[in-house]
Coordinates of C-alpha atoms and ligand atoms in Angstrom, one line a residue:
X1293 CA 0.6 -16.1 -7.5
X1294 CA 0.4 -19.7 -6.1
X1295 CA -2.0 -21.2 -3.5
X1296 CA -0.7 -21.7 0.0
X1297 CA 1.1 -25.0 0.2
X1298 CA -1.4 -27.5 2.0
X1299 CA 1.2 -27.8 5.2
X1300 CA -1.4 -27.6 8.5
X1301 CA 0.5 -25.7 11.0
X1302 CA -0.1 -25.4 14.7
X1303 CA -2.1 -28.4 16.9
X1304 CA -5.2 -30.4 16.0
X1305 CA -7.8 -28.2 17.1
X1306 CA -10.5 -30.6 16.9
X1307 CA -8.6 -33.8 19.2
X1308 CA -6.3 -32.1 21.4
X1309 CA -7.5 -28.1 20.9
X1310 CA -5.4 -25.6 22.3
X1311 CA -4.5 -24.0 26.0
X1312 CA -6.6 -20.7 26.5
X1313 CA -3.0 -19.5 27.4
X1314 CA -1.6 -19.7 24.4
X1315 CA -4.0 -17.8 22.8
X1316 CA -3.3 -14.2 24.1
X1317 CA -6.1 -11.3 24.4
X1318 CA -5.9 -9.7 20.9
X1319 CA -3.5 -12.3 19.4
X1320 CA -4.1 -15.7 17.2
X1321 CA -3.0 -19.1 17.2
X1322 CA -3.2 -21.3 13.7
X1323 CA -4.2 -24.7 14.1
X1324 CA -6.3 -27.1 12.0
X1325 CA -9.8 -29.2 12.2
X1326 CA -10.5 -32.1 9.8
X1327 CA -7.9 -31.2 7.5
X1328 CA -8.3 -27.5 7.1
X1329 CA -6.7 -24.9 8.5
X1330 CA -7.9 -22.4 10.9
X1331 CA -7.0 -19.8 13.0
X1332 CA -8.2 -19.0 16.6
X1333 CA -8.4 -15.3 17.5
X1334 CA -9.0 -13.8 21.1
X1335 CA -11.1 -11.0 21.3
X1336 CA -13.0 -9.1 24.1
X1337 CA -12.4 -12.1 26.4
X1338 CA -13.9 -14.3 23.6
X1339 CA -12.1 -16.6 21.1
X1340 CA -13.4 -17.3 17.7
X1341 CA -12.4 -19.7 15.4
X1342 CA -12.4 -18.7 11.4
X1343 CA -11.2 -20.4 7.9
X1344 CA -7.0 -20.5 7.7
X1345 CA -7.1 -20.2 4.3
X1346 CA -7.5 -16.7 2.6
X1347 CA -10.3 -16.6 -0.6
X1348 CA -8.2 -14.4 -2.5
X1349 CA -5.3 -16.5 -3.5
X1350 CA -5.1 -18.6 -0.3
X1351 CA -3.0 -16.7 1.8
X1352 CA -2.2 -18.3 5.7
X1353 CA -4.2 -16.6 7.7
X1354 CA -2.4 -17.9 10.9
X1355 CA 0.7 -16.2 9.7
X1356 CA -1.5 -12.9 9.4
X1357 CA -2.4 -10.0 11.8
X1358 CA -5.1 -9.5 14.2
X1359 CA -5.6 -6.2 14.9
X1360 CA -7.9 -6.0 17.6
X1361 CA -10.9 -5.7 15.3
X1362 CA -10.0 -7.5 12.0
X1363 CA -8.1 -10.3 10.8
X1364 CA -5.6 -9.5 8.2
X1365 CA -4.3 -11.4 5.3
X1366 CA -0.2 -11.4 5.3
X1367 CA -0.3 -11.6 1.5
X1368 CA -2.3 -8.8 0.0
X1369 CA -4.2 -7.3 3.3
X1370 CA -7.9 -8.7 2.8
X1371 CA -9.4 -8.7 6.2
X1372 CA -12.3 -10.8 8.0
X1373 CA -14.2 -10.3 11.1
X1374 CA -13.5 -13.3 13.4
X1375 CA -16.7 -13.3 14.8
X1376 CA -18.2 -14.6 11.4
X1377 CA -15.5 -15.0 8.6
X1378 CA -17.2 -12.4 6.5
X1379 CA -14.5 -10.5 3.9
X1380 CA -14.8 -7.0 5.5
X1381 CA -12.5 -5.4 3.1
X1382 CA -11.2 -6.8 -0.4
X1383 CA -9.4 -8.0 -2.2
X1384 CA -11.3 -11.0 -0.5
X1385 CA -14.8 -11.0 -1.5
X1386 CA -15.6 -14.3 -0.5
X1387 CA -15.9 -15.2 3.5
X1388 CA -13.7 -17.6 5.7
X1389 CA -15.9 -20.4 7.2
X1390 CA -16.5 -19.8 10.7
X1391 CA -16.2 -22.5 13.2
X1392 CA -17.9 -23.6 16.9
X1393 CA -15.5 -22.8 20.1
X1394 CA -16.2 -25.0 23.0
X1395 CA -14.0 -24.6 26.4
X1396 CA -13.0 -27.6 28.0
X1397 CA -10.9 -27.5 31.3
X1398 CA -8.7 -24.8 30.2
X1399 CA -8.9 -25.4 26.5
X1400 CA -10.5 -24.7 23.3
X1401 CA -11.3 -26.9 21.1
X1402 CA -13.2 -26.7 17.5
X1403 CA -16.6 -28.5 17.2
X1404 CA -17.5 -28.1 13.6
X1405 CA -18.7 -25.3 10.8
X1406 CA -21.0 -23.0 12.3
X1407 CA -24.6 -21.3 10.6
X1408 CA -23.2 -18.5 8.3
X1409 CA -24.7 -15.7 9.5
X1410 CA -24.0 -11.6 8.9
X1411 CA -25.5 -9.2 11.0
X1412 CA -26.4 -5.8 8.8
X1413 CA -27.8 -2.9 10.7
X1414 CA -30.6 -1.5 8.3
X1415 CA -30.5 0.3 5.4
X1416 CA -30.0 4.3 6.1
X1417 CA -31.5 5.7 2.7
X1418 CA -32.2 3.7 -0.7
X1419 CA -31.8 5.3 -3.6
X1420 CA -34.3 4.3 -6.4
X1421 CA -31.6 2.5 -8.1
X1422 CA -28.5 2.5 -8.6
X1423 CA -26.0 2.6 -12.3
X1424 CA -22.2 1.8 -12.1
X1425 CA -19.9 3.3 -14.9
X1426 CA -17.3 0.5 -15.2
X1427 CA -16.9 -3.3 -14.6
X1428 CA -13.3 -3.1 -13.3
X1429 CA -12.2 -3.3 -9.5
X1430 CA -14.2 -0.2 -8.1
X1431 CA -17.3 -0.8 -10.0
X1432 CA -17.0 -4.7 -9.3
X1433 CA -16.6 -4.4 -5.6
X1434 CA -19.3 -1.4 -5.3
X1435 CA -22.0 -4.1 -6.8
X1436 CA -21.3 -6.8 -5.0
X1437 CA -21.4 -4.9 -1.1
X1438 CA -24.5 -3.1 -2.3
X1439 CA -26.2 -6.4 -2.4
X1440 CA -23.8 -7.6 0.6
X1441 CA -25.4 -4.7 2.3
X1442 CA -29.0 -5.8 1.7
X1443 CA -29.9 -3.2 -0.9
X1444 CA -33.0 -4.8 -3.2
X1445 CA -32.8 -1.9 -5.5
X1446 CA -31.9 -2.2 -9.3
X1447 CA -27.9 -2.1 -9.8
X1448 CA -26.9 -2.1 -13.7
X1449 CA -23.0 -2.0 -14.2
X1450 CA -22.4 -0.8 -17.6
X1451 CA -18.8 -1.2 -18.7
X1452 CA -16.9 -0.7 -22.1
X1453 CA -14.7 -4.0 -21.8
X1454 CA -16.3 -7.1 -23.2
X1455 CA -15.1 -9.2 -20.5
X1456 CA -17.5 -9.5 -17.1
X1457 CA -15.0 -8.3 -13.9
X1458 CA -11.8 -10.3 -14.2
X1459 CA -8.7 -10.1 -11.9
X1460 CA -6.7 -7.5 -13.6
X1461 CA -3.3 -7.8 -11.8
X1462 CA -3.4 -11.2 -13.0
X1463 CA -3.0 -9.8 -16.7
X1464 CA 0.7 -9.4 -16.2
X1465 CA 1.5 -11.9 -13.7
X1466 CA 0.4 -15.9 -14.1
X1467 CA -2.6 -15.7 -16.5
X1468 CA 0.4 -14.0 -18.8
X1469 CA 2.8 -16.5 -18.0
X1470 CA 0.7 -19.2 -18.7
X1471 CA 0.6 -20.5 -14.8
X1472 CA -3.2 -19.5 -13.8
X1473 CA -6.0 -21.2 -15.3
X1474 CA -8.8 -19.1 -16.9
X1475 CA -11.1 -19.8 -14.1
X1476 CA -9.4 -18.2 -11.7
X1477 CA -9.7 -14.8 -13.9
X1478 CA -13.3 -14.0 -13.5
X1479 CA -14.1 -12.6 -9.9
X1480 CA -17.3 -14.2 -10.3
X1481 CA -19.1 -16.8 -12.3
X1482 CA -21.9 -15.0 -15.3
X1483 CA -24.7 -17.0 -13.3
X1484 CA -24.0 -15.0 -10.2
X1485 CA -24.9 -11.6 -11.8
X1486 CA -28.0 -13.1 -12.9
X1487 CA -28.9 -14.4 -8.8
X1488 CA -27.5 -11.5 -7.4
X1489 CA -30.2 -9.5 -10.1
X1490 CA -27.0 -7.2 -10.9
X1491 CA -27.6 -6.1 -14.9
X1492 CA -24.5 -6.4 -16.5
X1493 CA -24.0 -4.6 -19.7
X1494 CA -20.4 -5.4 -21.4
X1495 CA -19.4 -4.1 -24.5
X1496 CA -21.6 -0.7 -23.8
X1497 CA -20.1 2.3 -23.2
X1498 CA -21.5 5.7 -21.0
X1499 CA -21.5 8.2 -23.6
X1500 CA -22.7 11.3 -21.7
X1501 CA -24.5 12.2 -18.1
X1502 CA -27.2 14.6 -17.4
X1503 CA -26.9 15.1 -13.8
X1504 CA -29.8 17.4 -13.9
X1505 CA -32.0 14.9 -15.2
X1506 CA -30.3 12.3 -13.6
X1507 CA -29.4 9.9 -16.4
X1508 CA -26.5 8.4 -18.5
X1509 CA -26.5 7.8 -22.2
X1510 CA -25.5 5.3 -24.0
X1511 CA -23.6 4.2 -27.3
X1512 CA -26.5 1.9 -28.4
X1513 CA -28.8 4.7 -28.1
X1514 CA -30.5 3.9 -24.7
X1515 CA -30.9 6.2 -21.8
X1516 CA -30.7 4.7 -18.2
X1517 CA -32.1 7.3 -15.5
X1518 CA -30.1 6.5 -11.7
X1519 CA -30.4 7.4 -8.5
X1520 CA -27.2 7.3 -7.3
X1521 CA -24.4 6.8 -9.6
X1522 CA -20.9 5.3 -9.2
X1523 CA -18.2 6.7 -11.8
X1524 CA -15.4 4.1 -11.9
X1525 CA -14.2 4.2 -15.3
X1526 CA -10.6 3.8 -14.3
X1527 CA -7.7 4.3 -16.5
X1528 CA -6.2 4.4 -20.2
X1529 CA -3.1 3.3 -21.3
X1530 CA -1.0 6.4 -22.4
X1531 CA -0.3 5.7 -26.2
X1532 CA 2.5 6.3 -27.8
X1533 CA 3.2 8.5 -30.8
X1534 CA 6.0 7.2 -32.8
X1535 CA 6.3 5.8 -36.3
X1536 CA 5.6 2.1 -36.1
X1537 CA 3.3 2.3 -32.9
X1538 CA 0.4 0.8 -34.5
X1539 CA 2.0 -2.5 -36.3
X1540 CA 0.3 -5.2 -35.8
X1541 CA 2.7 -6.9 -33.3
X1542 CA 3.2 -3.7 -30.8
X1543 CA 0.4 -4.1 -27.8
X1544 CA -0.5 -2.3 -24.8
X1545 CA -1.7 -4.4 -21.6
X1546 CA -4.8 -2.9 -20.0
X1547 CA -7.6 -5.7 -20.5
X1548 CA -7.8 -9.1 -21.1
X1549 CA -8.7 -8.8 -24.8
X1550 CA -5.3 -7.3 -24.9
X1551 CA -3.8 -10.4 -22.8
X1552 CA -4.8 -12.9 -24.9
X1553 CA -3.5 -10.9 -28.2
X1554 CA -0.2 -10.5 -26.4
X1555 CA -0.3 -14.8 -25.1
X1556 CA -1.4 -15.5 -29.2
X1557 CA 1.5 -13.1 -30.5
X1558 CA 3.9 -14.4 -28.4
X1559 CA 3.7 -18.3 -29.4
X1560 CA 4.7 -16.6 -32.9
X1561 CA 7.2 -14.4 -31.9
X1562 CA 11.0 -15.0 -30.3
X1563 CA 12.2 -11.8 -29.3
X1564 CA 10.4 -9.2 -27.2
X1565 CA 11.2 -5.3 -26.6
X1566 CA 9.1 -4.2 -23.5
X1567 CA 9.0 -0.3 -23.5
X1568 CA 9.0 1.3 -20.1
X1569 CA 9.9 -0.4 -16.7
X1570 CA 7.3 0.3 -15.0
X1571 CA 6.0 -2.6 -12.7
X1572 CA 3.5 -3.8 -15.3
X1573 CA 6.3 -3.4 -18.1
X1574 CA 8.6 -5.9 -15.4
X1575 CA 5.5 -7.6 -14.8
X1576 CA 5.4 -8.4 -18.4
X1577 CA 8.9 -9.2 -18.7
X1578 CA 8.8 -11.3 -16.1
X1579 CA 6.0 -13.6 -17.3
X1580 CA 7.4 -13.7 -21.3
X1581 CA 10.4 -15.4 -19.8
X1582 CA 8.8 -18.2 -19.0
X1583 CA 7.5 -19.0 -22.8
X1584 CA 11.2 -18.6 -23.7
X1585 CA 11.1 -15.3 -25.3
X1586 CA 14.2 -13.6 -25.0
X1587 CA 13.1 -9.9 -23.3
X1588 CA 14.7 -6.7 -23.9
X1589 CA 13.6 -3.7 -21.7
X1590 CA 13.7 -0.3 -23.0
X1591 CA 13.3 2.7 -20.4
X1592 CA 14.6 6.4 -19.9
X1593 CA 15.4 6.0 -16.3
X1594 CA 18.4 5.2 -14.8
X1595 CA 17.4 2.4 -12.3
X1596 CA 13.9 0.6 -12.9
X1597 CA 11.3 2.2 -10.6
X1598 CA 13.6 4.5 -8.7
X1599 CA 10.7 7.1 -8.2
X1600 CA 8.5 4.5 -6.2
X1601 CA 10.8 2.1 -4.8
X1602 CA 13.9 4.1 -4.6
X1603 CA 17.4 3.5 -6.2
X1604 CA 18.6 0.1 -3.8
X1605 CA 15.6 -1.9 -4.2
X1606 CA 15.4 -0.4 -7.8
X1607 CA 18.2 -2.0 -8.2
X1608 CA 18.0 -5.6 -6.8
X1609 CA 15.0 -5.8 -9.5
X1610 CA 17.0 -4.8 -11.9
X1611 CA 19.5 -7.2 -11.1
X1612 CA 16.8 -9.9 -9.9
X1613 CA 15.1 -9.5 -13.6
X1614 CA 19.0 -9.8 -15.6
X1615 CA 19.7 -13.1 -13.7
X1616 CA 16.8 -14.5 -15.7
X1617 CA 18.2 -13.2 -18.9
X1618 CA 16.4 -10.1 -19.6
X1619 CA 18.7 -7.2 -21.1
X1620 CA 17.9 -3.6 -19.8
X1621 CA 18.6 -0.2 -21.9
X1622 CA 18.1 2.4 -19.4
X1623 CA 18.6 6.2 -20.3
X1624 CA 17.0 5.6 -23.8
X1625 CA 13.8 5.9 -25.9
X1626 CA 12.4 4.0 -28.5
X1627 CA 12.3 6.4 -32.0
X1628 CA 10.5 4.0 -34.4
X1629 CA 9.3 0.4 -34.2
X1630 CA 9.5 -1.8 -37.5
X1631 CA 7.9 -4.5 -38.5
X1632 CA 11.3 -7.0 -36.8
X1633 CA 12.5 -4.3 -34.9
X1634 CA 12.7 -1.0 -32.7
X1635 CA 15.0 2.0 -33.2
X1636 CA 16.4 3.5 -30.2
X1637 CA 16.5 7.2 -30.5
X1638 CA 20.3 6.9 -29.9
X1639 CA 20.2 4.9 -33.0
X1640 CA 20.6 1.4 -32.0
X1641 CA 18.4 -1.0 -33.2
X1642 CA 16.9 -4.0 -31.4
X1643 CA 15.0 -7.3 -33.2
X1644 CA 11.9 -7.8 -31.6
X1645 CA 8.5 -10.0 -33.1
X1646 CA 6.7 -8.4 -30.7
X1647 CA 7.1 -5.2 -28.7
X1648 CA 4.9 -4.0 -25.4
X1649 CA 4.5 -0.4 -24.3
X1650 CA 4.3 0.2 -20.8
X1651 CA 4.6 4.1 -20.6
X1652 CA 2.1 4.5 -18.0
X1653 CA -1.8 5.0 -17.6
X1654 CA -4.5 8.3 -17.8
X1655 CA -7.3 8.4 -15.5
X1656 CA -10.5 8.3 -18.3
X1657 CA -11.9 11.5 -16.8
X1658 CA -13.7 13.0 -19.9
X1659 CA -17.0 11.9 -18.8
X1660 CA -17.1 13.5 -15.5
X1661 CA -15.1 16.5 -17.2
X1662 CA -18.3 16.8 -19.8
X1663 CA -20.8 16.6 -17.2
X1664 CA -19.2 19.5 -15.2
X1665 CA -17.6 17.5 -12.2
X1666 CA -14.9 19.1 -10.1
X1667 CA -11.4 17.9 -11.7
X1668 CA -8.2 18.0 -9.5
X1669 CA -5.8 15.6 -11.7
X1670 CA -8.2 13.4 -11.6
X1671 CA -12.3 13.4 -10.4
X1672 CA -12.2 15.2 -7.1
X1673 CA -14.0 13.5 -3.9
X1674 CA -14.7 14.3 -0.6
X1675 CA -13.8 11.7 1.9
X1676 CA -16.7 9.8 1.2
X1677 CA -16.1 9.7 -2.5
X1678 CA -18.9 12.3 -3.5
X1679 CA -18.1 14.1 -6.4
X1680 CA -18.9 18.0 -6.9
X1681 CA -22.1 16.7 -8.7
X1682 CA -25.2 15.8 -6.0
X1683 CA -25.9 11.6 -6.4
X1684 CA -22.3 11.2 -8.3
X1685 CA -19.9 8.6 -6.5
X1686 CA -16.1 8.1 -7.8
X1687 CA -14.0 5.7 -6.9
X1688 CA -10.6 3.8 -8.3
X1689 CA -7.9 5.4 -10.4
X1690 CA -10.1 8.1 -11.4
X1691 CA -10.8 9.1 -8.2
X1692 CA -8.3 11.9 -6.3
X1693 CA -9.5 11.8 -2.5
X1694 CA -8.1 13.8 1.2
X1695 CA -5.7 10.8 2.3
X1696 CA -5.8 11.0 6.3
X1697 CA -2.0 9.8 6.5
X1698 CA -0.4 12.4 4.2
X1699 CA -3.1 15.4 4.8
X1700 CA -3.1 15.8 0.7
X1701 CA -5.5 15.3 -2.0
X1702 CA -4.3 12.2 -3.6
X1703 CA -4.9 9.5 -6.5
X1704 CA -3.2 6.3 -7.0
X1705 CA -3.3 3.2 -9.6
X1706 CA -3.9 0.2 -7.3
X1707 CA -6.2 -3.0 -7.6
X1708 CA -6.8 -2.6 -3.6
X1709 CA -6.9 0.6 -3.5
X1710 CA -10.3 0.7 -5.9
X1711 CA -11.8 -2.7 -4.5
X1712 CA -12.1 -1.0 -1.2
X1713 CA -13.1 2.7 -2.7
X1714 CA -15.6 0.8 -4.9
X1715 CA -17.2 -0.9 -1.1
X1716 CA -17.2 2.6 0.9
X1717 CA -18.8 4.6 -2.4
X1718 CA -21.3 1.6 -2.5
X1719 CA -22.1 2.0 1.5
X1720 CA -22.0 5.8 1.2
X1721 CA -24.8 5.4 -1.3
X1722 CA -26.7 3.4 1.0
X1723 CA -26.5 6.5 3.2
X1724 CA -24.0 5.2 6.3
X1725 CA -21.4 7.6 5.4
X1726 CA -17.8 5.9 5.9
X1727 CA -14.9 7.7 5.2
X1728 CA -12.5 6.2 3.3
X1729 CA -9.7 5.7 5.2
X1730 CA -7.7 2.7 3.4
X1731 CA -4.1 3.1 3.6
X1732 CA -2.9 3.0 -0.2
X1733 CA -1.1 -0.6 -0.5
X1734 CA -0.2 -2.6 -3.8
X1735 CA 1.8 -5.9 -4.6
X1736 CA 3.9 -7.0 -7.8
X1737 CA 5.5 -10.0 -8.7
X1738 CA 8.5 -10.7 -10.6
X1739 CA 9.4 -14.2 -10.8
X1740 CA 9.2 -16.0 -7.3
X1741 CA 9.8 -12.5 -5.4
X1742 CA 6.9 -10.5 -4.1
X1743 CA 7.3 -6.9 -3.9
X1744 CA 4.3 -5.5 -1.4
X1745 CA 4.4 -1.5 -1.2
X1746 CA 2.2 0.4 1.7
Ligands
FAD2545 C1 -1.7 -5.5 -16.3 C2 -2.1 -4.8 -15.1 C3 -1.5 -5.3 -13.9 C4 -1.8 -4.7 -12.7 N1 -1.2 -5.2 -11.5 C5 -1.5 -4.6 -10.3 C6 -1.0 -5.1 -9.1 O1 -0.3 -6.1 -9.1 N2 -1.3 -4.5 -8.0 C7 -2.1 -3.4 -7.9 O2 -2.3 -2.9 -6.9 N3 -2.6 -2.9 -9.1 C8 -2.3 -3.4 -10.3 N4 -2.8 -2.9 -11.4 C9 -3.7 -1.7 -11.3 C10 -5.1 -2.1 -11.1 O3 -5.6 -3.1 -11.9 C11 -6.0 -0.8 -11.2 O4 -5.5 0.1 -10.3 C12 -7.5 -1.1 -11.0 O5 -7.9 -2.0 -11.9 C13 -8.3 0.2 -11.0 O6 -9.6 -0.2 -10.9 P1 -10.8 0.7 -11.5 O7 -12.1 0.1 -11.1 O8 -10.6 2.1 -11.1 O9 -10.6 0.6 -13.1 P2 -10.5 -0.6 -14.0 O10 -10.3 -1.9 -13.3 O11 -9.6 -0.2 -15.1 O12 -12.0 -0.6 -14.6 C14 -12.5 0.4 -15.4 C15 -13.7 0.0 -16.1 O13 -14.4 1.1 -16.7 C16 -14.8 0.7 -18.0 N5 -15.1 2.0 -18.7 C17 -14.2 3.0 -19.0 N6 -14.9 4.0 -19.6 C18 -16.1 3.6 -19.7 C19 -17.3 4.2 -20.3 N7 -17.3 5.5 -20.8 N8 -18.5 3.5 -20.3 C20 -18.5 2.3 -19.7 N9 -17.4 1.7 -19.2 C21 -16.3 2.4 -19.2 C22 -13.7 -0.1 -18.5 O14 -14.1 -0.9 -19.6 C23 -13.4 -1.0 -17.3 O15 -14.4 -2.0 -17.2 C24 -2.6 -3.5 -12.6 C25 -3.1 -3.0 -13.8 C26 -2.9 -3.7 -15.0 C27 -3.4 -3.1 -16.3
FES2546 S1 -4.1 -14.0 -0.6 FE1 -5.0 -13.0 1.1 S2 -5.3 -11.0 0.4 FE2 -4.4 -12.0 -1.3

């Protein structure tokens, strides 16, 4: 994903402003101010002026929505309050700045970067402290708006990867193709843990929970006791068991540890089978491209993600990924991998140096399952992501929830999706009981073309 182009759109807000006119009640108007751009937005008789330029990857605001409450990000749906630029729901974290509004004769104009300021009713009820199982999307975002929220309590996030909170879509997209630096991966810099006073333990894994005594265990021996606790373990890759499947050169894609053996492999390797085509197995074929690898995609489907995107847009990726050379072999499964090749079970054999299996995630459920959660396919939640177990938040792709749209008990795989579960759990905990009522939406990139799914 690339940064907006730096093109100011819209009049110069700051030396001729704009006509209160054209600025309708509930609508916006993009303009600019010293260079930047920014966006004016007209609510309750009031205009506001805010940051163009989203914090997530830097998505035009002005070409957004304003929905009579929010301001939403065209690109991935992060959304800001006008009043004061603050991120109100991911996957921007970071705020817009806001700007002074004066009226002149009719117009506005923009006067300069105004005092940050948030206002935060207080606290409902703090629990003692508070452990996070997981330093992915849920249990990043549920950190970070607990101390957003003004909770002073102790937060620990405990999390099996080695890596602090990085942008996993990425893994398959830029960072993969060797377009993003590695700055851009972490979603924030180690020192900010340390000012924020959020523990971060990485390579540690949650061993067991003892709801009764409220504590976790852990895999270097240590107990830590909670007082409210976020489960956000997220998901597995679904391995596969055929001969060959643990070679050396054949990788699954889950964390970055797994990124940077695929990047390494691949500067050795000049053929690549992807198994499954999937959007991350795409993903990945779409990125290996790039480093000249000649991809192969092995899947037993008939059109690449027909069940999700249906069999005409299934097909224009299809035909979007062959007209950068990559050769599909739909209907068919992979029977063996060897050390230069994979098997089809029809017998065919592909040559491959390297060989990614995309088959599909598990929720990593056994934790809640061994402390005697309710499972539904998944951890189940109530609408305010409280497990069966009193003081026990879920939230990401463990987490199966009441969806308002669809009236069913649902669980889905999305970046977004957890970000925002990972913010309500962390309010709920705080006692101010939001329901979550996110409508499920993820994006996916294959080359230049942007697929965004609600
Ligand atoms: C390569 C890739 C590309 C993707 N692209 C997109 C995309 O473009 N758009 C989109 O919407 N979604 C995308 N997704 C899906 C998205 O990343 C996930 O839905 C999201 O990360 C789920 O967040 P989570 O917090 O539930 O879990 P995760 O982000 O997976 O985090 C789980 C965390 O729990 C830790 N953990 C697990 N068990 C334990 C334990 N017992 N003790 C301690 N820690 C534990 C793990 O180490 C990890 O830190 C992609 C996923 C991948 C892998
Ligand atoms: S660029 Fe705005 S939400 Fe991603």
């Amino acid at each position: 994903m690339s940064d907006t182009d730096d093109a100011l759109e819209g009049p110069d807000l700051g030396v001729e402003g704009a006509s209160l006119a054209d600025i309708p009640e509930g609508g916006l108007l993009a303009g600019h101010f010293e260079g930047e751009s920014v966006v004016l937005v007209r609510k309750g008789g009031s205009v506001y002026a805010v940051g163009g330029k989203c914090t997530h990857y830097g998505g035009p605001l002005g070409q957004g929505l304003f929905d009579g409450e929010l301001l939403r990000c065209p690109w991935h749906h992060a959304c800001y309050k006008p009043e004061t630029g603050e991120a109100v729901c991911a996957p921007a974290i970071d705020p817009v700045p806001s700007f002074v509004v004066e009226h002149q004769g009719g117009r506005v104009f923009v006067r300069g970067v105004g005092k940050p300021h948030v206002d935060r009713a207080p606290i409902p009820s703090a629990p003692a402290s508070v452990v996070i199982v997981g330093g992915g999307a849920a249990g990043f975002a549920a950190a970070e708006t607990l101390r957003r929220e003004g909770y002073q309590g102790p937060v620990t996030i405990v999390s099996a990867d080695d890596s602090a909170p990085y942008d996993r879509p990425n893994l398959s997209k830029d960072y993969l193709a060797g377009t993003a630096q590695s700055g851009w991966m972490p979603l924030r810099p180690p020192e900010w843990y340390a000012d924020a006073r959020i523990e971060l333990l990485l390579a540690k894994r949650v061993l067991a929970i003892i709801p009764a005594k409220r504590q976790v265990r852990l895999d270097d021996g240590r107990s830590l006791e909670y007082g409210a606790l976020l489960l956000a373990t997220g998901a597995s890759p679904v391995r596969l068991d055929i001969p060959g499947a643990g070679l050396p050169h054949v990788h699954y894609l889950r964390t970055m540890r797994d990124c940077e053996s695929i990047i390494d492999h691949s500067r050795r390797a000049q053929r690549v089978v992807v198994v499954g085509a999937s959007f991350i197995g795409l993903e990945v074929a779409a990125s290996l491209t790039p480093r000249g690898l000649s991809v192969q995609v092995v899947a037993p489907g008939a059109i690449p993600m027909e069940r999700v995107l249906g069999p005409e847009l299934g097909g224009f990726v299809r035909t979007l990924h062959e007209e950068h050379g990559v050769r599909f072999h739909m209907g068919q499964t992979v029977g063996e991998i060897g050390e230069r090749s994979v098997t089809l079970e029809g017998g065919s054999r592909l040559e491959a140096e390297l060989v990614i299996l995309g088959v599909g995630v598990r929720p990593n459920v056994q934790l809640a399952e061994e402390a005697g959660l309710s499972l539904d396919r998944g951890v189940q939640v109530d609408e305010y992501l409280r497990t069966s177990a009193e003081g026990i938040w879920a939230a990401g792709d463990i987490a199966r929830w009441p969806d308002r749209y669809s009236g069913e008990r649902i669980r889905v795989e999305h970046w977004v999706v957890a970000e925002r579960q990972g913010q309500t759990a962390a309010r709920n905990i705080l006692g101010r009981r939001e329901a979550f009522q996110a409508a499920p939406f993820f994006w996916s990139q294959h080359y230049d073309v942007v697929i965004n799914h609600v």
